């Protein structure tokens, strides 16, 4: 909502956008970590080796195929963090 007499601050809007994207990348990274650490189901093991008391985790919603895709997600997360830090430094120096 634009109030009369107030200018839109493009730097603040860019910070909000970067924050949203960083949050999304953080969620994606957490899902990838959960997927990587998921306990494999006993589907391919003999029945005798699967304990009924063992807790079998369901597969996560996000299934990223291959190491290259995971590496790209991690690279994107690191790039977003670096860009956010640079923008923060620019804003801090600009306002001082």
PDB file of C-alpha atoms in Angstrom:
ATOM      1  CA  UNK A   1       0.000   0.000   0.000  1.00  0.00           C
ATOM      2  CA  UNK A   2       1.453   3.361  -1.032  1.00  0.00           C
ATOM      3  CA  UNK A   3       0.734   6.255   1.312  1.00  0.00           C
ATOM      4  CA  UNK A   4       0.852   9.802  -0.048  1.00  0.00           C
ATOM      5  CA  UNK A   5       4.006  11.648   0.944  1.00  0.00           C
ATOM      6  CA  UNK A   6       6.052   8.468   1.424  1.00  0.00           C
ATOM      7  CA  UNK A   7       8.485   7.235  -1.198  1.00  0.00           C
ATOM      8  CA  UNK A   8       8.978   3.553  -1.789  1.00  0.00           C
ATOM      9  CA  UNK A   9      12.372   2.400  -0.624  1.00  0.00           C
ATOM     10  CA  UNK A  10      13.821   0.128  -3.347  1.00  0.00           C
ATOM     11  CA  UNK A  11      16.645  -1.066  -1.099  1.00  0.00           C
ATOM     12  CA  UNK A  12      14.222  -2.186   1.607  1.00  0.00           C
ATOM     13  CA  UNK A  13      12.057  -3.955  -0.974  1.00  0.00           C
ATOM     14  CA  UNK A  14      15.127  -5.707  -2.381  1.00  0.00           C
ATOM     15  CA  UNK A  15      16.129  -6.781   1.125  1.00  0.00           C
ATOM     16  CA  UNK A  16      12.645  -8.246   1.653  1.00  0.00           C
ATOM     17  CA  UNK A  17      12.860 -10.108  -1.660  1.00  0.00           C
ATOM     18  CA  UNK A  18      16.302 -11.491  -0.824  1.00  0.00           C
ATOM     19  CA  UNK A  19      15.077 -12.483   2.627  1.00  0.00           C
ATOM     20  CA  UNK A  20      12.138 -14.383   1.102  1.00  0.00           C
ATOM     21  CA  UNK A  21      14.388 -16.166  -1.385  1.00  0.00           C
ATOM     22  CA  UNK A  22      16.899 -16.974   1.347  1.00  0.00           C
ATOM     23  CA  UNK A  23      14.102 -18.446   3.440  1.00  0.00           C
ATOM     24  CA  UNK A  24      12.942 -20.592   0.509  1.00  0.00           C
ATOM     25  CA  UNK A  25      16.482 -21.790  -0.138  1.00  0.00           C
ATOM     26  CA  UNK A  26      16.870 -22.573   3.560  1.00  0.00           C
ATOM     27  CA  UNK A  27      13.724 -24.680   3.461  1.00  0.00           C
ATOM     28  CA  UNK A  28      14.969 -26.457   0.343  1.00  0.00           C
ATOM     29  CA  UNK A  29      18.332 -27.102   1.990  1.00  0.00           C
ATOM     30  CA  UNK A  30      16.639 -28.513   5.094  1.00  0.00           C
ATOM     31  CA  UNK A  31      14.531 -30.821   2.921  1.00  0.00           C
ATOM     32  CA  UNK A  32      17.637 -31.999   1.083  1.00  0.00           C
ATOM     33  CA  UNK A  33      19.410 -32.697   4.367  1.00  0.00           C
ATOM     34  CA  UNK A  34      16.379 -34.608   5.622  1.00  0.00           C
ATOM     35  CA  UNK A  35      16.262 -36.586   2.395  1.00  0.00           C
ATOM     36  CA  UNK A  36      19.957 -37.412   2.579  1.00  0.00           C
ATOM     37  CA  UNK A  37      19.678 -38.555   6.191  1.00  0.00           C
ATOM     38  CA  UNK A  38      16.475 -40.571   5.716  1.00  0.00           C
ATOM     39  CA  UNK A  39      16.627 -44.119   7.029  1.00  0.00           C
ATOM     40  CA  UNK A  40      16.263 -46.487   4.082  1.00  0.00           C
ATOM     41  CA  UNK A  41      13.142 -48.612   4.221  1.00  0.00           C
ATOM     42  CA  UNK A  42      13.435 -52.333   4.715  1.00  0.00           C
ATOM     43  CA  UNK A  43      12.048 -53.017   1.259  1.00  0.00           C
ATOM     44  CA  UNK A  44      15.244 -54.582  -0.119  1.00  0.00           C
ATOM     45  CA  UNK A  45      16.409 -56.347   3.033  1.00  0.00           C
ATOM     46  CA  UNK A  46      15.344 -59.826   4.053  1.00  0.00           C
ATOM     47  CA  UNK A  47      12.337 -59.861   6.338  1.00  0.00           C
ATOM     48  CA  UNK A  48      14.320 -61.408   9.189  1.00  0.00           C
ATOM     49  CA  UNK A  49      16.676 -58.414   9.333  1.00  0.00           C
ATOM     50  CA  UNK A  50      13.879 -55.833   9.599  1.00  0.00           C
ATOM     51  CA  UNK A  51      12.728 -55.272  13.131  1.00  0.00           C
ATOM     52  CA  UNK A  52       9.041 -54.386  13.496  1.00  0.00           C
ATOM     53  CA  UNK A  53      10.049 -51.927  16.220  1.00  0.00           C
ATOM     54  CA  UNK A  54      12.391 -50.034  13.896  1.00  0.00           C
ATOM     55  CA  UNK A  55      11.071 -46.683  12.836  1.00  0.00           C
ATOM     56  CA  UNK A  56      10.861 -46.408   9.065  1.00  0.00           C
ATOM     57  CA  UNK A  57      10.781 -42.805   7.866  1.00  0.00           C
ATOM     58  CA  UNK A  58       8.614 -41.885   4.923  1.00  0.00           C
ATOM     59  CA  UNK A  59      10.287 -40.365   1.902  1.00  0.00           C
ATOM     60  CA  UNK A  60      10.382 -36.565   1.917  1.00  0.00           C
ATOM     61  CA  UNK A  61       8.199 -34.540  -0.412  1.00  0.00           C
ATOM     62  CA  UNK A  62      11.160 -32.992  -2.235  1.00  0.00           C
ATOM     63  CA  UNK A  63      13.091 -35.536  -4.270  1.00  0.00           C
ATOM     64  CA  UNK A  64      16.038 -33.936  -6.028  1.00  0.00           C
ATOM     65  CA  UNK A  65      17.543 -36.233  -8.600  1.00  0.00           C
ATOM     66  CA  UNK A  66      21.289 -36.553  -8.662  1.00  0.00           C
ATOM     67  CA  UNK A  67      24.283 -34.926  -7.084  1.00  0.00           C
ATOM     68  CA  UNK A  68      24.439 -32.188  -9.688  1.00  0.00           C
ATOM     69  CA  UNK A  69      20.970 -30.890  -8.791  1.00  0.00           C
ATOM     70  CA  UNK A  70      21.806 -30.947  -5.080  1.00  0.00           C
ATOM     71  CA  UNK A  71      25.076 -29.145  -5.755  1.00  0.00           C
ATOM     72  CA  UNK A  72      23.200 -26.493  -7.741  1.00  0.00           C
ATOM     73  CA  UNK A  73      20.776 -25.953  -4.867  1.00  0.00           C
ATOM     74  CA  UNK A  74      23.630 -25.576  -2.380  1.00  0.00           C
ATOM     75  CA  UNK A  75      25.475 -23.190  -4.733  1.00  0.00           C
ATOM     76  CA  UNK A  76      22.304 -21.107  -5.102  1.00  0.00           C
ATOM     77  CA  UNK A  77      21.902 -20.956  -1.311  1.00  0.00           C
ATOM     78  CA  UNK A  78      25.510 -19.823  -0.848  1.00  0.00           C
ATOM     79  CA  UNK A  79      25.152 -17.228  -3.629  1.00  0.00           C
ATOM     80  CA  UNK A  80      21.983 -15.850  -2.014  1.00  0.00           C
ATOM     81  CA  UNK A  81      23.752 -15.547   1.331  1.00  0.00           C
ATOM     82  CA  UNK A  82      26.731 -13.765  -0.228  1.00  0.00           C
ATOM     83  CA  UNK A  83      24.480 -11.362  -2.130  1.00  0.00           C
ATOM     84  CA  UNK A  84      22.459 -10.645   1.014  1.00  0.00           C
ATOM     85  CA  UNK A  85      25.672  -9.918   2.931  1.00  0.00           C
ATOM     86  CA  UNK A  86      26.991  -7.586   0.211  1.00  0.00           C
ATOM     87  CA  UNK A  87      23.662  -5.757   0.069  1.00  0.00           C
ATOM     88  CA  UNK A  88      23.671  -5.453   3.853  1.00  0.00           C
ATOM     89  CA  UNK A  89      27.163  -3.934   3.766  1.00  0.00           C
ATOM     90  CA  UNK A  90      26.112  -1.492   1.045  1.00  0.00           C
ATOM     91  CA  UNK A  91      23.044  -0.409   2.997  1.00  0.00           C
ATOM     92  CA  UNK A  92      25.005  -0.101   6.245  1.00  0.00           C
ATOM     93  CA  UNK A  93      27.679   2.052   4.580  1.00  0.00           C
ATOM     94  CA  UNK A  94      25.091   4.101   2.702  1.00  0.00           C
ATOM     95  CA  UNK A  95      23.052   4.979   5.790  1.00  0.00           C
ATOM     96  CA  UNK A  96      26.077   5.810   7.978  1.00  0.00           C
TER      97      UNK A  96
END
